[in-house]
Amino acid sequence: MGVERIFKDEANEEKGERARMASFVGAMAIADLVKTTLGPKGMDKILQSTGRGREVTVTNDGATILKSLHIDNPAAKVLVGILITVDLLQWWVNVLLLICCNDISKVQDDEVGDGTTSVVVLAGELLREAEKLVAAKIHPMTIISGFRMAAECARDALLQKVVDNKENAEKFKSDLMKIAMTTLSSKILSQDKEHFGQLAVDAVMRLKGSTNLESIQIIKKPGGSLKDSFLDEGFILDKKIGIGQPKRIENAKILVANTAMDTDKVKIYGARVRVDSMSKAAEIEGAEKQKMREKVQKIIAHGINCFVNRQLIYNFPEELFADAGILAIEHADFDGIERLALVTGGEIASTFDNPESVKLGHCKLIEEIMIGEDKLIHFSGVEMGQACTIVLRGASHHVLDEAERSLHDALCVLSQTVNDSRVLFGGGWPEMVMAKEVDELARKTPGKKSHAIEAFSRALVAIPTTIADNAGLDSAELIAQLRAEHQKEGCPAGIDVISGSVGDMAELGISESFKVKQAVLLSATEAAEMILRVDEIITCAPRRREDRM
């Protein structure tokens, strides 16, 4: 009786088998949600927000889909999204699993940029296999121990098969191109993957080994087709040059600022002034103008010929800048000025009393350019030589948003591959290699652990199976053929979804980064282990709003 009263009336507690099985079902449900987006023939999802704007996103990016599930009642989103009817499973189950699956996809996205869908699908399959083992009365800790042995064996199998061409610049660039095209083949950019692969490789090669993608800017401009997208050296700011301003500046000295330049007029709203006559109001306005004139003089004293401000610049200060031959750019978005400061070697300033303490940015040329029907400002010859801008063109904002997500994945993978240049074949080849070695380990391992190791092998094969299923192919036939092919030493066989058969991955040029595959394997195993350890779920009683007298 005393134990029952530990929790408040509305608190819930689920123990043992019921809690564990509920966790399994929820995790598998989330994996099934994103499973259909995997591979070159994966389908897209339409995500619609419930806010006032009812924003619509069309994507097949696993991380984007799972981020969109982060709402007040995750159960409703998951259960409605995948149409499962399992006695509602209590919404807390899905809270746990959203934390787990969303988290691993986010880490995968942040760390290596790609493989977000694979990591969730593999985690879901591991738990699907674990569910069968638990039902066969195998203890979760035995399963976890077997999974760990299998993961280590799978990683070693990949390490033995990696190819590293870092010493040969030409072969390494070819590897990067293959990885870029493989990454983009499952995205909206698949039709023009050679073009965008080349853009991504050129942009990443400019970074000279850095993984900081801040110096690669992506600008989206509706109009034209995706193939009209291009890479431009330097930095492009999505603003127009004002009337009466110089349209071209050479050897620019740039002051990037975040300061109020709109105080030369008395604002009607938010100001309360009592005066005896209109002449007194004019005096106040004159004083404001004088104050603004002094501020502009301080800015000009920095010896600049370009002033970029985060906030508005009213007509009076703009006129003063134009008279001094200084290009003044107002209302630049915060991301824009942060990146501009970074690539030109300057710092964002907000006070101007000590010119010697302000770090100015520099570039060789500032000029106005046209992209489609829009005017933009181009900064070339910037101090950070690796800076570049990729301009994306496309039919609509939805297409451009998805193209940006796809290109971001490719840029992340390539930047990581430049640091860790080990490469593997793709198309389900790594999973078959790992499954073969894990199967052999299972045969050598005595006791119940061997069942867990064997289950791990079956979960690995689920990735190429899903790729084939999503392409409308006979997965059972293809996996059987692949398994037979992989009995030969040095076999490069994988699934060719275009021809619908088993293909040679070396000839087809389908390659993946070792770092991505390793992250998928280890993250999925750790997530499955975390959920397997759960044997009790406690839900706190909801907080009640207290009525104040």
Coordinates of C-alpha atoms in Angstrom, one line a residue:
M1 CA 0.0 0.0 0.0
G2 CA 2.9 2.3 0.9
V3 CA 4.6 1.8 -2.5
E4 CA 1.4 2.8 -4.4
R5 CA 1.4 6.2 -2.6
I6 CA 4.9 7.2 -3.7
F7 CA 3.5 8.9 -6.8
K8 CA 0.8 11.5 -7.2
D9 CA -2.7 10.4 -8.3
E10 CA -2.2 11.2 -12.0
A11 CA 1.4 9.9 -12.3
N12 CA 1.8 6.7 -14.3
E13 CA 4.2 3.8 -13.9
E14 CA 4.8 0.9 -16.3
K15 CA 7.2 -1.9 -15.4
G16 CA 9.1 -4.8 -16.8
E17 CA 7.9 -6.5 -20.0
R18 CA 5.1 -4.1 -20.7
A19 CA 7.4 -1.1 -20.6
R20 CA 10.1 -2.8 -22.7
M21 CA 7.6 -4.0 -25.4
A22 CA 6.0 -0.6 -25.6
S23 CA 9.5 0.9 -26.2
F24 CA 10.2 -1.6 -29.0
V25 CA 6.9 -0.9 -30.7
G26 CA 7.4 2.9 -30.6
A27 CA 11.0 2.8 -31.9
M28 CA 10.0 0.5 -34.8
A29 CA 7.1 2.8 -35.6
I30 CA 9.5 5.8 -35.9
A31 CA 11.9 3.7 -38.1
D32 CA 9.0 2.7 -40.3
L33 CA 8.0 6.4 -40.6
V34 CA 11.3 7.3 -42.4
K35 CA 12.1 3.9 -43.9
T36 CA 10.3 4.6 -47.2
T37 CA 12.6 7.6 -47.8
L38 CA 15.8 5.5 -47.9
G39 CA 17.8 5.0 -51.1
P40 CA 17.8 6.5 -54.6
K41 CA 14.2 5.6 -55.2
G42 CA 13.0 6.7 -51.7
M43 CA 9.7 8.7 -51.5
D44 CA 9.2 12.2 -50.1
K45 CA 7.1 13.3 -47.2
I46 CA 4.9 16.4 -47.0
L47 CA 5.2 18.1 -43.6
Q48 CA 2.6 20.7 -42.8
S49 CA 2.9 22.9 -39.7
T50 CA -0.2 23.7 -37.7
G51 CA 0.7 27.4 -37.2
R52 CA -1.0 30.4 -38.7
G53 CA 1.1 30.2 -41.9
R54 CA 0.5 26.5 -42.3
E55 CA 4.0 26.1 -43.8
V56 CA 4.5 23.1 -46.0
T57 CA 7.8 21.3 -46.4
V58 CA 8.4 18.6 -49.0
T59 CA 11.5 16.5 -48.1
N60 CA 13.0 13.0 -47.9
D61 CA 15.7 14.1 -45.5
G62 CA 15.5 11.9 -42.3
A63 CA 16.7 14.6 -40.0
T64 CA 14.2 17.2 -41.3
I65 CA 11.3 14.7 -40.9
L66 CA 12.2 13.7 -37.4
K67 CA 12.8 17.3 -36.3
S68 CA 9.3 18.2 -37.4
L69 CA 7.9 15.6 -34.9
H70 CA 9.1 17.8 -32.0
I71 CA 5.7 19.0 -30.9
D72 CA 3.8 19.2 -27.6
N73 CA 2.1 15.8 -28.0
P74 CA 4.6 13.5 -29.9
A75 CA 2.3 10.5 -29.7
A76 CA -0.4 12.2 -31.8
K77 CA 2.2 13.1 -34.4
V78 CA 3.8 9.6 -34.5
L79 CA 0.6 7.5 -34.3
V80 CA -1.3 9.6 -36.8
G81 CA 1.8 9.8 -39.1
I82 CA 2.3 6.1 -39.3
L83 CA -1.3 5.0 -38.8
I84 CA -0.6 2.4 -36.1
T85 CA -3.5 1.3 -33.8
V86 CA -1.9 -0.2 -30.8
D87 CA -4.2 0.8 -27.9
L88 CA -2.6 4.3 -28.1
L89 CA 0.5 2.9 -26.4
Q90 CA 0.4 5.8 -24.0
W91 CA 2.0 9.0 -25.3
W92 CA 5.0 8.7 -23.0
V93 CA 6.4 5.8 -24.9
N94 CA 6.8 8.0 -27.9
V95 CA 8.3 10.7 -25.8
L96 CA 11.1 8.3 -24.9
L97 CA 11.6 7.1 -28.5
L98 CA 11.4 10.5 -30.1
I99 CA 14.2 11.6 -27.7
C100 CA 16.2 8.6 -28.8
C101 CA 15.6 8.4 -32.5
N102 CA 15.5 12.2 -33.0
D103 CA 18.7 12.5 -31.1
I104 CA 20.7 10.0 -33.0
S105 CA 19.5 11.4 -36.3
K106 CA 20.4 14.9 -35.1
V107 CA 23.9 13.8 -34.0
Q108 CA 24.4 12.0 -37.3
D109 CA 23.3 15.2 -39.2
D110 CA 25.6 17.4 -37.1
E111 CA 28.6 15.1 -37.1
V112 CA 28.7 13.8 -40.7
G113 CA 25.8 15.4 -42.5
D114 CA 24.3 12.3 -44.1
G115 CA 23.0 8.8 -43.1
T116 CA 20.3 10.2 -40.9
T117 CA 17.6 7.9 -42.3
S118 CA 20.0 4.9 -42.3
V119 CA 20.8 5.4 -38.6
V120 CA 17.1 5.4 -37.5
V121 CA 16.2 2.5 -39.8
L122 CA 19.1 0.4 -38.5
A123 CA 18.2 1.2 -34.8
G124 CA 14.6 0.2 -35.5
E125 CA 15.6 -3.1 -37.1
L126 CA 18.0 -3.9 -34.2
L127 CA 15.0 -3.4 -31.8
R128 CA 12.7 -5.4 -34.1
E129 CA 15.2 -8.3 -33.8
A130 CA 15.7 -7.7 -30.1
E131 CA 11.9 -8.0 -29.5
K132 CA 12.0 -11.5 -30.9
L133 CA 14.9 -12.5 -28.7
V134 CA 13.2 -11.0 -25.5
A135 CA 10.1 -13.0 -26.4
A136 CA 12.4 -16.1 -26.5
K137 CA 13.4 -15.4 -22.9
I138 CA 16.9 -14.1 -23.7
H139 CA 17.9 -11.4 -21.1
P140 CA 18.3 -7.8 -22.5
M141 CA 21.9 -7.6 -21.1
T142 CA 22.8 -10.8 -23.0
I143 CA 21.4 -9.2 -26.2
I144 CA 23.3 -6.0 -25.5
S145 CA 26.6 -7.9 -25.0
G146 CA 26.0 -9.8 -28.3
F147 CA 25.2 -6.5 -30.1
R148 CA 28.4 -4.9 -28.9
M149 CA 30.5 -7.9 -30.1
A150 CA 28.7 -7.8 -33.5
A151 CA 29.2 -4.0 -33.8
E152 CA 33.0 -4.3 -33.2
C153 CA 33.2 -7.2 -35.6
A154 CA 31.3 -5.2 -38.3
R155 CA 33.5 -2.1 -37.8
D156 CA 36.7 -4.3 -38.2
A157 CA 35.2 -5.8 -41.4
L158 CA 34.8 -2.4 -42.9
L159 CA 38.3 -1.3 -41.8
Q160 CA 39.8 -4.2 -43.7
K161 CA 38.0 -3.1 -46.9
V162 CA 38.6 0.7 -46.9
V163 CA 40.4 2.4 -49.8
D164 CA 42.5 5.5 -49.1
N165 CA 43.7 7.6 -52.1
K166 CA 44.7 10.7 -50.2
E167 CA 48.3 10.5 -51.5
N168 CA 47.1 10.5 -55.1
A169 CA 45.3 13.9 -55.7
E170 CA 43.6 12.9 -58.9
K171 CA 42.2 9.6 -57.5
F172 CA 41.1 11.4 -54.3
K173 CA 39.2 14.1 -56.2
S174 CA 37.6 11.3 -58.2
D175 CA 36.6 9.6 -54.9
L176 CA 35.1 12.8 -53.7
M177 CA 33.1 13.2 -56.9
K178 CA 31.7 9.6 -56.6
I179 CA 30.8 10.2 -52.9
A180 CA 29.0 13.5 -53.8
M181 CA 27.0 11.8 -56.6
T182 CA 26.1 8.9 -54.4
T183 CA 24.9 11.2 -51.6
L184 CA 22.9 13.3 -54.1
S185 CA 21.4 10.3 -55.9
S186 CA 18.8 9.9 -53.1
K187 CA 17.9 13.6 -53.1
I188 CA 15.9 16.0 -55.3
L189 CA 19.2 16.9 -57.1
S190 CA 19.6 13.3 -58.4
Q191 CA 18.8 14.3 -62.0
D192 CA 21.7 16.8 -62.1
K193 CA 24.0 15.0 -59.7
E194 CA 27.1 15.4 -61.9
H195 CA 26.6 19.2 -62.0
F196 CA 25.9 19.6 -58.3
G197 CA 28.5 17.0 -57.3
Q198 CA 31.1 19.1 -59.2
L199 CA 29.8 22.3 -57.4
A200 CA 30.1 20.6 -54.0
V201 CA 33.6 19.2 -54.7
D202 CA 34.9 22.5 -56.0
A203 CA 33.5 24.4 -52.9
V204 CA 34.9 21.9 -50.4
M205 CA 38.3 21.8 -52.1
R206 CA 38.6 25.5 -51.6
L207 CA 38.3 25.0 -47.8
K208 CA 41.8 23.3 -47.9
G209 CA 40.9 20.7 -45.2
S210 CA 38.7 22.8 -43.0
T211 CA 35.3 21.5 -41.9
N212 CA 34.0 25.0 -41.3
L213 CA 31.2 25.4 -43.9
E214 CA 30.5 29.0 -42.8
S215 CA 32.7 30.2 -45.6
I216 CA 30.4 28.5 -48.2
Q217 CA 27.3 30.5 -48.6
I218 CA 24.2 29.2 -50.3
I219 CA 21.8 31.7 -51.9
K220 CA 18.4 30.6 -53.2
K221 CA 16.8 32.5 -56.1
P222 CA 13.5 31.3 -57.6
G223 CA 13.5 31.2 -61.4
G224 CA 15.3 29.2 -64.1
S225 CA 16.0 25.5 -63.5
L226 CA 18.2 23.6 -61.0
K227 CA 20.9 23.2 -63.6
D228 CA 21.3 27.0 -63.8
S229 CA 22.8 26.9 -60.3
F230 CA 26.5 28.0 -60.2
L231 CA 29.4 28.5 -57.9
D232 CA 30.8 32.0 -57.5
E233 CA 34.1 33.0 -55.9
G234 CA 33.8 35.4 -53.0
F235 CA 30.7 36.5 -51.2
I236 CA 27.3 37.6 -52.4
L237 CA 25.0 39.8 -50.2
D238 CA 21.3 39.6 -51.1
K239 CA 20.8 43.4 -51.0
K240 CA 20.6 46.3 -53.5
I241 CA 22.9 49.3 -53.7
G242 CA 20.9 52.5 -52.9
I243 CA 20.2 55.4 -55.2
G244 CA 23.1 57.9 -55.4
Q245 CA 25.6 55.3 -54.0
P246 CA 28.8 54.3 -55.8
K247 CA 28.0 51.1 -57.8
R248 CA 31.6 49.8 -57.9
I249 CA 34.4 50.1 -55.3
E250 CA 37.9 48.8 -55.6
N251 CA 40.2 47.9 -52.7
A252 CA 37.3 48.2 -50.3
K253 CA 37.7 48.8 -46.6
I254 CA 34.5 47.5 -45.0
L255 CA 33.0 48.4 -41.6
V256 CA 30.4 45.8 -40.6
A257 CA 28.1 47.2 -37.9
N258 CA 25.0 46.5 -35.9
T259 CA 23.9 50.0 -34.7
A260 CA 20.8 52.2 -34.9
M261 CA 21.0 54.6 -37.8
D262 CA 17.3 55.7 -37.8
T263 CA 17.2 58.2 -34.8
D264 CA 17.5 61.4 -36.9
K265 CA 13.6 61.8 -36.7
V266 CA 11.4 62.0 -33.7
K267 CA 9.2 58.9 -34.0
I268 CA 5.5 59.4 -33.5
Y269 CA 5.0 56.0 -31.8
G270 CA 6.9 55.4 -28.6
A271 CA 7.8 59.1 -28.0
R272 CA 6.0 61.6 -25.9
V273 CA 7.1 65.2 -26.2
R274 CA 5.4 68.2 -24.7
V275 CA 6.3 71.5 -26.4
D276 CA 4.8 75.0 -26.5
S277 CA 5.2 75.4 -30.3
M278 CA 6.2 73.6 -33.5
S279 CA 9.5 75.5 -33.5
K280 CA 10.5 73.7 -30.3
A281 CA 9.7 70.3 -31.9
A282 CA 11.9 71.4 -34.9
E283 CA 14.7 72.2 -32.4
I284 CA 14.4 68.7 -30.9
E285 CA 14.5 67.2 -34.4
G286 CA 17.5 69.4 -35.2
A287 CA 19.3 68.1 -32.1
E288 CA 18.6 64.5 -33.2
K289 CA 20.0 65.3 -36.7
Q290 CA 23.1 66.8 -35.2
K291 CA 23.6 63.8 -33.1
M292 CA 23.2 61.5 -36.1
R293 CA 25.7 63.8 -38.1
E294 CA 28.3 63.3 -35.4
K295 CA 27.8 59.6 -35.4
V296 CA 28.2 59.4 -39.2
Q297 CA 31.4 61.5 -38.9
K298 CA 32.8 59.1 -36.3
I299 CA 32.1 56.2 -38.8
I300 CA 33.7 58.0 -41.7
A301 CA 36.7 58.7 -39.5
H302 CA 37.5 55.0 -39.7
G303 CA 38.8 55.5 -43.3
I304 CA 36.2 53.2 -44.9
N305 CA 34.6 53.2 -48.3
C306 CA 31.8 50.7 -47.5
F307 CA 29.5 50.6 -44.5
V308 CA 27.2 47.5 -43.9
N309 CA 24.7 47.8 -41.2
R310 CA 22.4 45.1 -39.6
Q311 CA 19.7 47.8 -38.9
L312 CA 18.0 50.4 -41.0
I313 CA 19.8 53.5 -42.3
Y314 CA 17.4 56.4 -42.7
N315 CA 17.6 58.9 -45.6
F316 CA 19.7 61.6 -43.8
P317 CA 22.7 59.4 -42.8
E318 CA 22.5 57.6 -46.2
E319 CA 22.8 61.1 -47.8
L320 CA 25.8 61.9 -45.6
F321 CA 27.5 58.6 -46.6
A322 CA 26.8 59.2 -50.3
D323 CA 28.3 62.7 -50.1
A324 CA 31.5 61.1 -48.6
G325 CA 31.6 58.6 -51.4
I326 CA 30.9 55.7 -49.1
L327 CA 28.6 52.8 -50.1
A328 CA 26.1 52.3 -47.3
I329 CA 24.2 48.9 -47.2
E330 CA 21.3 48.7 -44.7
H331 CA 19.2 46.0 -43.1
A332 CA 21.5 43.1 -44.1
D333 CA 20.3 39.9 -42.4
F334 CA 22.3 38.8 -39.3
D335 CA 23.6 35.6 -40.9
G336 CA 24.7 37.7 -43.9
I337 CA 26.7 40.2 -41.9
E338 CA 28.2 37.5 -39.6
R339 CA 29.4 35.6 -42.7
L340 CA 30.5 38.8 -44.4
A341 CA 32.6 39.8 -41.3
L342 CA 34.1 36.3 -41.3
V343 CA 35.1 36.2 -44.9
T344 CA 36.4 39.8 -45.2
G345 CA 38.4 39.4 -42.0
G346 CA 36.5 42.1 -40.1
E347 CA 34.4 42.2 -36.9
I348 CA 30.9 43.5 -36.2
A349 CA 31.1 46.8 -34.4
S350 CA 28.4 48.7 -32.5
T351 CA 30.4 51.7 -31.0
F352 CA 32.7 54.0 -33.0
D353 CA 34.6 56.2 -30.5
N354 CA 37.9 54.3 -30.8
P355 CA 38.7 53.6 -34.6
E356 CA 41.9 51.8 -33.6
S357 CA 40.0 49.1 -31.7
V358 CA 37.6 48.3 -34.7
K359 CA 38.7 45.6 -37.1
L360 CA 37.8 46.4 -40.7
G361 CA 37.1 43.9 -43.4
H362 CA 38.9 44.1 -46.8
C363 CA 38.2 42.9 -50.3
K364 CA 39.5 43.8 -53.8
L365 CA 36.2 44.6 -55.5
I366 CA 32.5 45.4 -54.6
E367 CA 30.1 45.6 -57.5
E368 CA 26.4 45.1 -58.2
I369 CA 25.4 42.0 -60.2
M370 CA 22.2 40.6 -61.6
I371 CA 20.9 37.0 -60.9
G372 CA 17.6 36.4 -62.7
E373 CA 15.7 39.6 -62.2
D374 CA 17.3 40.5 -58.8
K375 CA 20.2 42.8 -58.1
L376 CA 22.7 41.6 -55.5
I377 CA 26.1 42.9 -54.2
H378 CA 29.2 40.9 -55.0
F379 CA 32.3 41.0 -52.8
S380 CA 35.3 39.4 -54.7
G381 CA 38.9 39.0 -53.6
V382 CA 37.9 38.6 -50.0
E383 CA 40.5 38.1 -47.3
M384 CA 39.4 34.6 -46.6
G385 CA 40.5 33.1 -49.9
Q386 CA 38.4 29.9 -49.5
A387 CA 35.1 31.8 -49.3
C388 CA 32.6 31.1 -52.1
T389 CA 28.9 31.3 -52.8
I390 CA 26.7 28.7 -54.4
V391 CA 23.7 30.3 -56.1
L392 CA 20.7 27.8 -56.3
R393 CA 18.1 28.4 -59.0
G394 CA 14.8 26.5 -59.2
A395 CA 11.1 26.6 -60.0
S396 CA 9.8 27.3 -56.5
H397 CA 10.8 28.0 -52.8
H398 CA 9.9 24.4 -51.9
V399 CA 12.2 23.0 -54.5
L400 CA 15.0 25.4 -53.5
D401 CA 14.6 24.5 -49.8
E402 CA 15.0 20.8 -50.5
A403 CA 17.9 21.5 -52.9
E404 CA 19.7 23.4 -50.1
R405 CA 19.2 20.5 -47.7
S406 CA 20.5 18.1 -50.2
L407 CA 23.5 20.2 -51.1
H408 CA 24.2 20.8 -47.4
D409 CA 24.4 17.0 -46.8
A410 CA 26.8 16.6 -49.7
L411 CA 29.0 19.5 -48.5
C412 CA 29.1 18.0 -44.9
V413 CA 30.0 14.5 -46.1
L414 CA 32.7 15.8 -48.5
S415 CA 34.3 18.1 -45.8
Q416 CA 34.5 15.1 -43.4
T417 CA 35.9 12.9 -46.2
V418 CA 38.7 15.4 -46.8
N419 CA 39.8 14.9 -43.2
D420 CA 39.1 11.2 -43.1
S421 CA 39.8 10.1 -46.7
R422 CA 38.9 6.4 -46.2
V423 CA 36.2 5.3 -48.8
L424 CA 33.9 2.3 -49.2
F425 CA 31.7 1.1 -52.0
G426 CA 27.9 1.9 -51.6
G427 CA 24.7 0.4 -52.7
G428 CA 24.3 -2.0 -49.8
W429 CA 27.8 -3.4 -50.2
P430 CA 29.1 -2.3 -46.7
E431 CA 26.1 -3.9 -45.0
M432 CA 26.6 -7.2 -46.9
V433 CA 30.3 -7.2 -46.0
M434 CA 29.5 -6.6 -42.3
A435 CA 26.7 -9.1 -42.3
K436 CA 29.0 -11.8 -43.7
E437 CA 31.6 -11.3 -41.0
V438 CA 29.0 -11.0 -38.2
D439 CA 27.5 -14.3 -39.3
E440 CA 30.8 -16.0 -39.1
L441 CA 31.3 -14.6 -35.6
A442 CA 27.9 -15.9 -34.6
R443 CA 28.9 -19.4 -35.7
K444 CA 32.1 -19.2 -33.5
T445 CA 30.4 -17.8 -30.4
P446 CA 29.0 -20.2 -27.8
G447 CA 25.9 -19.6 -25.7
K448 CA 22.9 -17.3 -26.1
K449 CA 25.0 -14.3 -27.3
S450 CA 25.3 -16.1 -30.7
H451 CA 21.5 -15.5 -31.2
A452 CA 22.0 -11.7 -30.6
I453 CA 25.0 -11.6 -33.0
E454 CA 23.0 -13.5 -35.6
A455 CA 20.1 -11.0 -35.1
F456 CA 22.5 -8.1 -35.6
S457 CA 23.5 -9.6 -39.0
R458 CA 19.8 -9.8 -40.0
A459 CA 19.3 -6.1 -39.0
L460 CA 22.2 -5.0 -41.2
V461 CA 20.8 -6.8 -44.2
A462 CA 17.6 -4.7 -43.7
I463 CA 19.3 -1.7 -45.2
P464 CA 19.9 -3.1 -48.7
T465 CA 16.5 -4.9 -48.4
T466 CA 14.8 -1.5 -47.8
I467 CA 16.7 0.1 -50.7
A468 CA 15.5 -2.6 -53.0
D469 CA 11.9 -2.5 -51.6
N470 CA 11.7 1.3 -52.1
A471 CA 12.8 0.9 -55.7
G472 CA 9.9 -1.6 -56.3
L473 CA 12.4 -4.5 -56.8
D474 CA 12.2 -8.1 -55.6
S475 CA 14.3 -7.7 -52.4
A476 CA 14.3 -11.4 -51.4
E477 CA 15.8 -12.4 -54.8
L478 CA 18.4 -9.6 -54.9
I479 CA 19.6 -10.2 -51.3
A480 CA 20.0 -13.9 -52.0
Q481 CA 22.0 -13.1 -55.1
L482 CA 24.1 -10.5 -53.2
R483 CA 24.8 -13.0 -50.4
A484 CA 26.0 -15.6 -52.9
E485 CA 28.2 -13.0 -54.7
H486 CA 29.8 -11.9 -51.4
Q487 CA 31.1 -15.4 -50.8
K488 CA 33.8 -14.6 -53.4
E489 CA 36.8 -12.8 -52.2
G490 CA 37.1 -9.0 -53.0
C491 CA 33.5 -8.9 -54.4
P492 CA 32.3 -5.3 -55.2
A493 CA 28.7 -6.3 -55.7
G494 CA 25.8 -4.1 -54.5
I495 CA 22.3 -3.2 -55.6
D496 CA 21.9 -1.2 -58.8
V497 CA 18.5 0.2 -58.5
I498 CA 18.6 1.8 -62.0
S499 CA 18.9 -1.6 -63.8
G500 CA 17.1 -3.5 -61.0
S501 CA 19.8 -6.1 -60.5
V502 CA 23.0 -6.8 -58.7
G503 CA 25.7 -4.5 -60.0
D504 CA 29.5 -3.9 -59.8
M505 CA 29.9 -0.8 -57.4
A506 CA 33.4 -0.1 -58.7
E507 CA 32.2 0.2 -62.3
L508 CA 29.1 2.2 -61.4
G509 CA 31.2 4.6 -59.3
I510 CA 29.0 4.2 -56.2
S511 CA 31.1 5.1 -53.2
E512 CA 30.4 6.2 -49.6
S513 CA 32.5 7.7 -46.8
F514 CA 33.8 5.3 -44.2
K515 CA 33.2 8.0 -41.5
V516 CA 29.4 8.1 -42.4
K517 CA 29.1 4.3 -42.3
Q518 CA 30.9 4.0 -39.0
A519 CA 28.7 6.7 -37.5
V520 CA 25.6 4.9 -38.7
L521 CA 26.7 1.6 -37.2
L522 CA 27.9 2.9 -33.8
S523 CA 25.0 5.4 -33.2
A524 CA 22.3 2.9 -34.1
T525 CA 23.8 0.2 -31.9
E526 CA 24.1 2.7 -28.9
A527 CA 20.5 3.9 -29.4
A528 CA 19.2 0.3 -29.5
E529 CA 21.2 -0.5 -26.4
M530 CA 19.8 2.5 -24.6
I531 CA 16.2 1.4 -25.3
L532 CA 16.9 -2.2 -24.5
R533 CA 18.0 -1.2 -21.0
V534 CA 14.6 0.3 -20.2
D535 CA 12.5 -1.8 -17.8
E536 CA 10.4 0.9 -16.2
I537 CA 8.7 4.2 -17.4
I538 CA 7.4 6.7 -14.9
T539 CA 5.3 9.6 -16.1
C540 CA 5.0 12.6 -13.8
A541 CA 1.6 14.0 -12.9
P542 CA 0.8 17.1 -15.1
R543 CA 1.5 20.4 -13.5
R544 CA -1.6 22.3 -12.5
R545 CA -2.0 26.0 -12.8
E546 CA -2.8 27.5 -9.4
D547 CA -5.6 30.1 -9.2
R548 CA -4.3 33.3 -7.7
M549 CA -6.7 35.3 -5.6

